GROMACS .gro file of C-alpha atoms in nm:
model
  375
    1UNK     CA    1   0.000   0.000   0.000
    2UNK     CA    2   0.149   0.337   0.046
    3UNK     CA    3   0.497   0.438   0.179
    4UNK     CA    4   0.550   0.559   0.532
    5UNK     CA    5   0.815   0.712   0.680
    6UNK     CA    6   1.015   0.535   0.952
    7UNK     CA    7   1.026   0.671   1.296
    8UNK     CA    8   1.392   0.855   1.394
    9UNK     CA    9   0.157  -1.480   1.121
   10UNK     CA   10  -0.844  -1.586   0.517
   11UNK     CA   11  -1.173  -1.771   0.609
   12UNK     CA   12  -1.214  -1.956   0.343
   13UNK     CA   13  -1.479  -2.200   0.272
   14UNK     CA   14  -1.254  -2.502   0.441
   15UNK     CA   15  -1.583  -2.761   0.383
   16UNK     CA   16  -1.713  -2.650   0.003
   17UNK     CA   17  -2.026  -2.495   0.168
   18UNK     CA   18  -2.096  -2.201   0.364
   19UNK     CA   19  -1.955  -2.128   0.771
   20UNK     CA   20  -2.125  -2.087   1.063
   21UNK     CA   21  -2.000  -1.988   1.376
   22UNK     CA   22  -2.106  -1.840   1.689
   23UNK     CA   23  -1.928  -1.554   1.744
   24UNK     CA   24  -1.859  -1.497   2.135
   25UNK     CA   25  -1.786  -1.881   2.132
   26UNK     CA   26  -1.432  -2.011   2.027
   27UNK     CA   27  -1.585  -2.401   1.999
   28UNK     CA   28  -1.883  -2.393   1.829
   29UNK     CA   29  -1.810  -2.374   1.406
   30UNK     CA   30  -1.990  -2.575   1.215
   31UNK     CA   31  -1.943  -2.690   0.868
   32UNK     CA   32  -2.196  -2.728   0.602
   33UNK     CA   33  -2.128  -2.929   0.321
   34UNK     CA   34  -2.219  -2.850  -0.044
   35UNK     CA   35  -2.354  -2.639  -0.235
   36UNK     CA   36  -2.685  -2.498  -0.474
   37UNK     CA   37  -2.587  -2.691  -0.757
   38UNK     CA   38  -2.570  -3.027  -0.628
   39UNK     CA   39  -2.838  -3.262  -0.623
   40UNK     CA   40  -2.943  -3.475  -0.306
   41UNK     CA   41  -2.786  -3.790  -0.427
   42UNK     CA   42  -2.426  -3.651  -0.437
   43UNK     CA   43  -2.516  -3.456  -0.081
   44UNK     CA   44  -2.597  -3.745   0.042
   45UNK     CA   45  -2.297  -3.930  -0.052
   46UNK     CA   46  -2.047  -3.650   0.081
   47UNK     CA   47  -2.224  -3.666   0.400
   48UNK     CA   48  -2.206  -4.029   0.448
   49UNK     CA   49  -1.835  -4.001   0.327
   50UNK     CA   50  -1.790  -3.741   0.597
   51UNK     CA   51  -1.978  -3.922   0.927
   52UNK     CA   52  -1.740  -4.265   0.784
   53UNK     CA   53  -1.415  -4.062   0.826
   54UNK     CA   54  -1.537  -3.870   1.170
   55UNK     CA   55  -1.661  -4.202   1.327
   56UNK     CA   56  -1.280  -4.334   1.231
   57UNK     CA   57  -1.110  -4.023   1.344
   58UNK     CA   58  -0.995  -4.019   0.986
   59UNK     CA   59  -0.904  -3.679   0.835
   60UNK     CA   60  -1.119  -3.537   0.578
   61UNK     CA   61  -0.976  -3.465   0.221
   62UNK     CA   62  -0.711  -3.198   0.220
   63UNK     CA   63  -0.790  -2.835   0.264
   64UNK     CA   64  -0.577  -2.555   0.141
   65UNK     CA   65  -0.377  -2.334   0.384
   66UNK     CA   66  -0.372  -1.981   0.335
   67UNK     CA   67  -0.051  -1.814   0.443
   68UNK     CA   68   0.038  -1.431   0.523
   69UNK     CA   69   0.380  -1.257   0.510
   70UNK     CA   70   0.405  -0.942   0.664
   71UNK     CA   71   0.720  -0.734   0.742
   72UNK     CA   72   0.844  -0.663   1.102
   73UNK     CA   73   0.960  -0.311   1.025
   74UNK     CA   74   0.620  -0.188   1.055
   75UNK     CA   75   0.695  -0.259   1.486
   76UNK     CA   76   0.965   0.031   1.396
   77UNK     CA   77   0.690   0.290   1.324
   78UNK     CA   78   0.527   0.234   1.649
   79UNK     CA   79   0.567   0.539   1.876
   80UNK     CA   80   0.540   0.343   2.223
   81UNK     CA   81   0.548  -0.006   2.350
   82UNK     CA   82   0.208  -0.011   2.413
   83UNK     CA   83   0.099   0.110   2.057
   84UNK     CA   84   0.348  -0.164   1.908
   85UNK     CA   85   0.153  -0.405   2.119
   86UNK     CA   86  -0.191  -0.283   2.034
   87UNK     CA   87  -0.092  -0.317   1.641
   88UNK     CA   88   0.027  -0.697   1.678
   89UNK     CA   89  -0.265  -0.754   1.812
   90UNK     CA   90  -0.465  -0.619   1.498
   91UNK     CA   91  -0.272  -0.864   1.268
   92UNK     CA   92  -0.369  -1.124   1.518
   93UNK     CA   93  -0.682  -1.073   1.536
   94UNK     CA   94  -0.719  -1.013   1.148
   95UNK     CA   95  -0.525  -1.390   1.104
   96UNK     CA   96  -0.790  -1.540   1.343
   97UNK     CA   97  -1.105  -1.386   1.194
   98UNK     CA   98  -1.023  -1.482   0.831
   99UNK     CA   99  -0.881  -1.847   0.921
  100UNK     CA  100  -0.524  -1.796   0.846
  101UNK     CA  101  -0.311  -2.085   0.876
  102UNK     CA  102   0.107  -1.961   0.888
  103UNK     CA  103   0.164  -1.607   0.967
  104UNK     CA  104   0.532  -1.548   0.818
  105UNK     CA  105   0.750  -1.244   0.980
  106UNK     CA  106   1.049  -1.128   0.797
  107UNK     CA  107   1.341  -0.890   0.818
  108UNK     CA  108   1.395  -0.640   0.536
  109UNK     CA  109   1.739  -0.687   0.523
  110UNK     CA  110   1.913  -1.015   0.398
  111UNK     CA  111   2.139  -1.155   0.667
  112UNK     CA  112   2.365  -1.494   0.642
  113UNK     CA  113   2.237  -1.843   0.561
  114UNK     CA  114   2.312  -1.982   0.896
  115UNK     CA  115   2.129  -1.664   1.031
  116UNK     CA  116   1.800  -1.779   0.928
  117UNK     CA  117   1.616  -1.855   1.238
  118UNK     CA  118   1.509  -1.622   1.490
  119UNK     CA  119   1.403  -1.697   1.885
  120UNK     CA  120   1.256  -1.464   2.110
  121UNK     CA  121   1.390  -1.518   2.451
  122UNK     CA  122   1.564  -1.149   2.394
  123UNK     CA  123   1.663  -0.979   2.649
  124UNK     CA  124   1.475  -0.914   3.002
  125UNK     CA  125   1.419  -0.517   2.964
  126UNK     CA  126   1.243  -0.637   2.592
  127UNK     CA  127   1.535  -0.480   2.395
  128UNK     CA  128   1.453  -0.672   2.084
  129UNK     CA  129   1.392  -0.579   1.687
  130UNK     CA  130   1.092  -0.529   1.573
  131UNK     CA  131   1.046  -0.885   1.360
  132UNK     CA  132   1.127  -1.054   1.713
  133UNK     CA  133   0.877  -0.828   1.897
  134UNK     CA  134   0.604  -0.950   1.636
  135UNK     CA  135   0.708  -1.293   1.627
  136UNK     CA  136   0.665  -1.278   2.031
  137UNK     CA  137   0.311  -1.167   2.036
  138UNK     CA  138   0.166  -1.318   1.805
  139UNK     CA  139   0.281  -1.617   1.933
  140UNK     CA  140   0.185  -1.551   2.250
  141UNK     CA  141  -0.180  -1.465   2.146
  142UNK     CA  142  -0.201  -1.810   1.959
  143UNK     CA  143  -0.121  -2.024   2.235
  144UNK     CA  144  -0.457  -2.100   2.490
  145UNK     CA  145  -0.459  -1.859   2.749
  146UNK     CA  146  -0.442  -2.194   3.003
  147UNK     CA  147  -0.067  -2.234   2.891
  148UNK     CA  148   0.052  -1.880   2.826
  149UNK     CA  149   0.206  -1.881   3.225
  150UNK     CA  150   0.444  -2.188   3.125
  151UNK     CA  151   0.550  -2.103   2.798
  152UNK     CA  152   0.630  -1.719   2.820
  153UNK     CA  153   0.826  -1.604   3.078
  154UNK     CA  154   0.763  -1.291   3.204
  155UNK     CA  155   0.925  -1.037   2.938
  156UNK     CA  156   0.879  -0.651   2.908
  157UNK     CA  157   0.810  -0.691   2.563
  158UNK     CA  158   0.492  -0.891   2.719
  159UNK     CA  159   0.397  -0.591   2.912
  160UNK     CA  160   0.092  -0.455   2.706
  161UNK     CA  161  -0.073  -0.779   2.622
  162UNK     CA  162  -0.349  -0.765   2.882
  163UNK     CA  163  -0.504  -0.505   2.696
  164UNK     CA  164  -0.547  -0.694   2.391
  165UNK     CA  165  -0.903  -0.862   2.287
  166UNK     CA  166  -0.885  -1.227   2.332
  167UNK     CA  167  -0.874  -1.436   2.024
  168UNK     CA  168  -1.142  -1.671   2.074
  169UNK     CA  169  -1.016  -1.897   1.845
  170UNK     CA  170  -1.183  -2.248   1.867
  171UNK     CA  171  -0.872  -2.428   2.052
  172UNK     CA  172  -0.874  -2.186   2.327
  173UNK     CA  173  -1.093  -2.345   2.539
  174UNK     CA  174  -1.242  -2.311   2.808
  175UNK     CA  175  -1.253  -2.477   3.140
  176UNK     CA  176  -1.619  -2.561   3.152
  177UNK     CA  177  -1.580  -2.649   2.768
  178UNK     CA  178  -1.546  -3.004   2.612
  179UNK     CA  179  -1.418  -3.022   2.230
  180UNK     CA  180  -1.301  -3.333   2.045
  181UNK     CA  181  -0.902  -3.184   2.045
  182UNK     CA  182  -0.759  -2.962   2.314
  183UNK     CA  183  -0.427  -2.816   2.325
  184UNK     CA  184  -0.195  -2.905   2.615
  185UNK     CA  185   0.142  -2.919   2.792
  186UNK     CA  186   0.388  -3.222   2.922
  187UNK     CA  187   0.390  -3.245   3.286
  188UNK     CA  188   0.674  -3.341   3.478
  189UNK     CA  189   0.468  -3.546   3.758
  190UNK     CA  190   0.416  -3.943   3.680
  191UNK     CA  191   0.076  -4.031   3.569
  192UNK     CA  192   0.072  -4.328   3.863
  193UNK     CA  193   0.082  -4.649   3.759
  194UNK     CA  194   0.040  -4.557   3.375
  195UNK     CA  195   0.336  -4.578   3.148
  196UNK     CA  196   0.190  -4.243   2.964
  197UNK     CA  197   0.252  -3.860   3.050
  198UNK     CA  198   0.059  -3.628   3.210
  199UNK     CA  199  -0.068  -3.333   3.060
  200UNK     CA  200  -0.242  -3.021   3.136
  201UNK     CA  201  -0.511  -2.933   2.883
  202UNK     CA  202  -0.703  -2.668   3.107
  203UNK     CA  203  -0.972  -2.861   3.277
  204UNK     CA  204  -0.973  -2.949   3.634
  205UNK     CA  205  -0.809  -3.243   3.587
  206UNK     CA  206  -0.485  -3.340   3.367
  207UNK     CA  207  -0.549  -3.626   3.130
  208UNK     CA  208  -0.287  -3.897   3.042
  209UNK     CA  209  -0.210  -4.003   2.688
  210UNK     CA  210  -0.080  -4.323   2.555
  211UNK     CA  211   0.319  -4.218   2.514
  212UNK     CA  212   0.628  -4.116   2.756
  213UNK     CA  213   0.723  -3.759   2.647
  214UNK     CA  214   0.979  -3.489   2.848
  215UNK     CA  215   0.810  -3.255   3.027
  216UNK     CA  216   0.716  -2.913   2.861
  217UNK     CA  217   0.607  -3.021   2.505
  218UNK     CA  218   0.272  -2.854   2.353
  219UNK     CA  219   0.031  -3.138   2.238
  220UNK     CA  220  -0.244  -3.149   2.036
  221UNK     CA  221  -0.484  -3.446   2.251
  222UNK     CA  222  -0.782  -3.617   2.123
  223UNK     CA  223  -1.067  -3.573   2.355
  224UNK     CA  224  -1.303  -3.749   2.225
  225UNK     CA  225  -1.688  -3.740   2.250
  226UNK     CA  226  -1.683  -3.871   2.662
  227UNK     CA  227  -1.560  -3.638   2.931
  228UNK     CA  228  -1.280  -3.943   3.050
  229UNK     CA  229  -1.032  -3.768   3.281
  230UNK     CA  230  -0.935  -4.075   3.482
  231UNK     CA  231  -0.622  -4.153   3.496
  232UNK     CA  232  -0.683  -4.485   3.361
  233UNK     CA  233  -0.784  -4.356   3.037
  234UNK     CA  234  -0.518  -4.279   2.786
  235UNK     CA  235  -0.618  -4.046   2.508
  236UNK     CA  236  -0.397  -4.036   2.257
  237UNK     CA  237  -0.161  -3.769   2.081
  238UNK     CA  238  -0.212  -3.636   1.696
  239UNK     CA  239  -0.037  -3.391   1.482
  240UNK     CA  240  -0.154  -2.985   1.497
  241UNK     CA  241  -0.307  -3.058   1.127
  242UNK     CA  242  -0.514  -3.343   1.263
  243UNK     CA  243  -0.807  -3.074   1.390
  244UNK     CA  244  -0.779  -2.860   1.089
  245UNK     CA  245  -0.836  -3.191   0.876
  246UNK     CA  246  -1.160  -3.307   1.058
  247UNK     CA  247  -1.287  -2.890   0.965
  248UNK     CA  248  -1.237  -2.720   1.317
  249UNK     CA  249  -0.999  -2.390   1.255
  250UNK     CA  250  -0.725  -2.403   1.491
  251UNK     CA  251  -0.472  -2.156   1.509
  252UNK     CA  252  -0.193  -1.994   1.287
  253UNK     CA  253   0.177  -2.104   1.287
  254UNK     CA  254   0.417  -1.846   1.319
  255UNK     CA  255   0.745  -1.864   1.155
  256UNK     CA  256   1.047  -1.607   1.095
  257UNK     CA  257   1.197  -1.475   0.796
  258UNK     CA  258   1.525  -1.366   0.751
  259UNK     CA  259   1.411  -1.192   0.419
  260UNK     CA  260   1.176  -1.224   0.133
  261UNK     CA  261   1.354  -1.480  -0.040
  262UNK     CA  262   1.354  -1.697   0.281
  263UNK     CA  263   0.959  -1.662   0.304
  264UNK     CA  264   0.932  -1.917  -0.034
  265UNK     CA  265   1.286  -2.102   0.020
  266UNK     CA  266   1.166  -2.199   0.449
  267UNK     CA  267   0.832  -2.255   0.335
  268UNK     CA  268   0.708  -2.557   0.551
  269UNK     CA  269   0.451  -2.726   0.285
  270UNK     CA  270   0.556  -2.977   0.031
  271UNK     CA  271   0.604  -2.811  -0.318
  272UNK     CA  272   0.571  -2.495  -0.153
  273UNK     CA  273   0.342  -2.187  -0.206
  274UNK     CA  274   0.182  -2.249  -0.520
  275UNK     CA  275   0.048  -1.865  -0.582
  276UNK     CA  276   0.173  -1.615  -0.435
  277UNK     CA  277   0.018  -1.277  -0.400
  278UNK     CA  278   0.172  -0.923  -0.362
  279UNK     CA  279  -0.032  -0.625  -0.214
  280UNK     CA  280   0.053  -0.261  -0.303
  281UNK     CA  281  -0.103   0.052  -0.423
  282UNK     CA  282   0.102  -0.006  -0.694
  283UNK     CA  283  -0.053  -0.306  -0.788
  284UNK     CA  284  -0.297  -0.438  -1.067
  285UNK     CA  285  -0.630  -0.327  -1.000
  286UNK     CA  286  -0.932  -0.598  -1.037
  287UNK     CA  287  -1.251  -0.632  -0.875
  288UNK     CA  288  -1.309  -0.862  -0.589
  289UNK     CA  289  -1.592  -1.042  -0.743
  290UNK     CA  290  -1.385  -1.065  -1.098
  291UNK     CA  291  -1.061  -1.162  -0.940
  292UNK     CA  292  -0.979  -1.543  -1.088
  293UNK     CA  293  -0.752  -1.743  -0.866
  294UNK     CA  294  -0.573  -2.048  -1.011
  295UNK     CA  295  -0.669  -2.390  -0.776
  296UNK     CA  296  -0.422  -2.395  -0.526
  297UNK     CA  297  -0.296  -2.628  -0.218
  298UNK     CA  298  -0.068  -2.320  -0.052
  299UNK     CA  299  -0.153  -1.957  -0.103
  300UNK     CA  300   0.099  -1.697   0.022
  301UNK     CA  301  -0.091  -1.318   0.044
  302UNK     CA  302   0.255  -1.095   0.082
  303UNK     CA  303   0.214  -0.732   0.294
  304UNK     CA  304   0.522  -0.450   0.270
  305UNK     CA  305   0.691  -0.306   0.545
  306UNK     CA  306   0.713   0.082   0.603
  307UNK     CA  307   0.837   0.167   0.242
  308UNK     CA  308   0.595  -0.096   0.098
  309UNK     CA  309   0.784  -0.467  -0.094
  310UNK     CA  310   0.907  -0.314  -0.355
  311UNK     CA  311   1.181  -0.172  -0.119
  312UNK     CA  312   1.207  -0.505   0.057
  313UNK     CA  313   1.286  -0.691  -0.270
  314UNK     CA  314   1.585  -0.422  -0.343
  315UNK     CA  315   1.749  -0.517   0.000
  316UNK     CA  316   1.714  -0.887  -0.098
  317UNK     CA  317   2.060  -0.993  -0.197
  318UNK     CA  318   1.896  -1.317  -0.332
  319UNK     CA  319   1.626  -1.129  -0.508
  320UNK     CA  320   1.876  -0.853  -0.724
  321UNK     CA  321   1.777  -0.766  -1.098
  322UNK     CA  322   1.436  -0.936  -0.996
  323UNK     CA  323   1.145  -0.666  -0.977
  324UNK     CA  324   0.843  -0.733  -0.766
  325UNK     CA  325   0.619  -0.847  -1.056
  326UNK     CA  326   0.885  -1.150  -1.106
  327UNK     CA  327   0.871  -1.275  -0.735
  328UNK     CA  328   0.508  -1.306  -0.662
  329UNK     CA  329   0.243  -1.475  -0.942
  330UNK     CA  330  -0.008  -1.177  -0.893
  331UNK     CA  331   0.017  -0.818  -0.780
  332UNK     CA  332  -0.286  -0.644  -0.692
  333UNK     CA  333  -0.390  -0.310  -0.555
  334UNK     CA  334  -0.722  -0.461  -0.306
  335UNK     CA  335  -0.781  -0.073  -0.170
  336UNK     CA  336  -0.796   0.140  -0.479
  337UNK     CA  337  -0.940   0.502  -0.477
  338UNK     CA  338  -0.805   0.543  -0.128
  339UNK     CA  339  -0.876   0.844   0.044
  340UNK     CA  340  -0.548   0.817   0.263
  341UNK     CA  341  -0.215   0.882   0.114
  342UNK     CA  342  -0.124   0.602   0.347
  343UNK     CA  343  -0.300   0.266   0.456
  344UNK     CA  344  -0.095   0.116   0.736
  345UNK     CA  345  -0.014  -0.251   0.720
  346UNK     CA  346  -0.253  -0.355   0.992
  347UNK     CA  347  -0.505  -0.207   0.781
  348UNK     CA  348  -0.392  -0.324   0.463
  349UNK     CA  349  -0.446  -0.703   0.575
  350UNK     CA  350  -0.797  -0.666   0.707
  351UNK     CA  351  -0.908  -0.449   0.379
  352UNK     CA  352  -0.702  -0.729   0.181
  353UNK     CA  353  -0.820  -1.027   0.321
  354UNK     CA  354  -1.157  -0.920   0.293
  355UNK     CA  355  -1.098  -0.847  -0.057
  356UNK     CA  356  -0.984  -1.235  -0.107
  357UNK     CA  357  -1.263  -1.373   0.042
  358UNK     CA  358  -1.508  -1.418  -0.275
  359UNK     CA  359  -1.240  -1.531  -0.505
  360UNK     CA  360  -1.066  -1.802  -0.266
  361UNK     CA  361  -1.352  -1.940  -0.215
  362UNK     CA  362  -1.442  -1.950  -0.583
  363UNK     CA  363  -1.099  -2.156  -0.608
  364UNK     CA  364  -1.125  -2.334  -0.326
  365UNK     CA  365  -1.467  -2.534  -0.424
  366UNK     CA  366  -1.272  -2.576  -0.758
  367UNK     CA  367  -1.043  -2.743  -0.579
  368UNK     CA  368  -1.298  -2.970  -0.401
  369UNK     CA  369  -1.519  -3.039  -0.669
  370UNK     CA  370  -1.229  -3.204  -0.873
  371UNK     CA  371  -1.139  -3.399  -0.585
  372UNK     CA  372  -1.502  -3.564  -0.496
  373UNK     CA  373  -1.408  -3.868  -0.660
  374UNK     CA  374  -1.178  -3.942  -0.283
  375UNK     CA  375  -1.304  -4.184  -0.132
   0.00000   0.00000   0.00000
């Protein structure tokens, strides 16, 4: 969007239908299947399909992830901790509300191979750059508020968080609240006579699952449809995907970037990002509703820093003699006619993402509808 001076990590239509979710409750989503233009037979076989696979535990056909990249300069801009605070928050919140799965941070200045990951213990008095800050909160604000004491350490750049608006995504549950996967943490105490581990998954009782793991690990549990919290019962341990694959929304992954070259070469999917998007007001401009997205397993939506990606791309030793049009598939202005000279970032990915809605989930049930012959 536009340049601003510097200061002296989509809901999409994850079952082929239409969402519904009560808002206020971070459980409760439910999934409709199809659409107008099917007939009852082939309804009727998707939902038998679907009850097979859920009375299995088996995940559902593959959904694709929808991935952000936004630069942590735009922490530098900030004029106080708390403001800095307030605007990770936004992007948080704006990554939760449209069902974003990997929220990628990067630098805007290349920096060695080795150099290529990025931990936020920092220092105590929060002396840390702005990428780190960002990476921080927002993975603070993903994790269940049950497990935030354990896994953050008090940190100053923590300071501001309490004013933030809670998430309410569906895995942060609460304690009164029974879902078929809840996030948890390794214990250290022995689950008594049990040759499993103990783990807290914020109800009044730890559960136990079925394998011997060191203390301190975050777990994704299976619950199941019976409130079993004795001891005797071991539920059992599945990857973070697992939820997303049986249609619950759970979370975005967080993940550093050294630069904008390292956003594609770290990506974490097989066969990486298979369209990649660039936002700026110097972008193509096309209407929402005529916007045609090729069917895709990854999308990557890509948001500048203060001086917008084109900038980003020159400091990109990798990138050189490449202009922005030759990193990213598509380049779109999604906020034309603005009345601002500027749109700041955090405003840039709620108008965007908004703007995407309509056409990934025209590609999305593309996708779907050529893969109804899985059984």
């Amino acid at each position: 969007m536009g340049k601003k001076k510097k200061r002296g990590r989509v809901e999409t239509d994850a079952e082929n239908g239409e969402e519904k979710s009560e808002l206020g409750n971070g459980v409760d989503v439910k999934l409709v299947n199809g659409d107008a233009g099917e007939n009852k037979e082939e309804k009727r076989k998707k939902e038998k399909r679907k009850r097979k696979r859920e009375k299995n535990n088996e995940p559902t056909k593959f959904i694709p992830t929808i991935s952000i990249a936004v630069s942590g300069s735009i922490i530098d801009n900030a004029q106080s901790l708390e403001l800095a605070t307030r605007l990770a928050g936004q992007i948080a919140r704006a990554a939760t509300i449209f069902r974003v799965d990997e929220v990628v941070v990067f630098d805007n200045k290349s920096v060695s191979a080795e150099d290529s990951s990025l931990t936020t213990t920092g220092d105590a008095d929060g002396s840390e750059s702005g990428a780190s800050f960002l990476v921080r909160i927002l993975q603070y604000l993903e994790t269940p508020q049950y497990l935030r004491r354990t896994l953050f350490p008090r940190h100053n750049s923590l300071r501001f968080v309490g004013l933030l608006p809670p998430l309410d995504a569906p895995h942060h549950l609460r304690k009164h609240e029974w879902a078929p996967y809840r996030e948890g943490l390794t214990l250290k105490e022995k689950a008594g006579d049990s040759m499993g581990t103990l783990v807290d998954v914020g109800l009044s009782k730890s559960v136990v699952i079925d394998q011997v793991l060191d203390p301190g690990i975050r777990v994704t549990v299976v619950m199941g449809s019976n409130r079993y919290l004795e001891q005797d019962y071991l539920h059992k341990v599945v990857t973070s995907s697992e939820p997303r694959e049986m249609g619950f929304y759970w979370g975005y992954k967080v993940r550093y970037a050294s630069d904008v070259s390292s956003v594609f070469k770290q990506c974490p999917y097989e066969g990486g990002y298979d369209h990649a998007i660039g936002t700026s007001e110097h972008g193509l401009i096309v209407n929402s509703s005529e916007l045609i997205l090729p069917k895709f397993r990854h999308l990557l939506i890509a948001f500048g820093g203060l001086a917008g990606l084109e900038e980003s791309i020159e400091e990109d030793s990798n990138l050189k003699g490449n202009n922005v049009r030759q990193v990213f598939h598509s380049y779109l202005n999604t906020c034309p006619h603005q009345g601002s000279r500027t749109i700041r970032t955090e405003e840039a990915i709620f108008i965007s993402l908004q703007y995407f809605q309509e056409p990934i989930s025209r590609a999305v049930r593309i996708f779907e509808h050529q893969n109804l012959s899985i059984p």
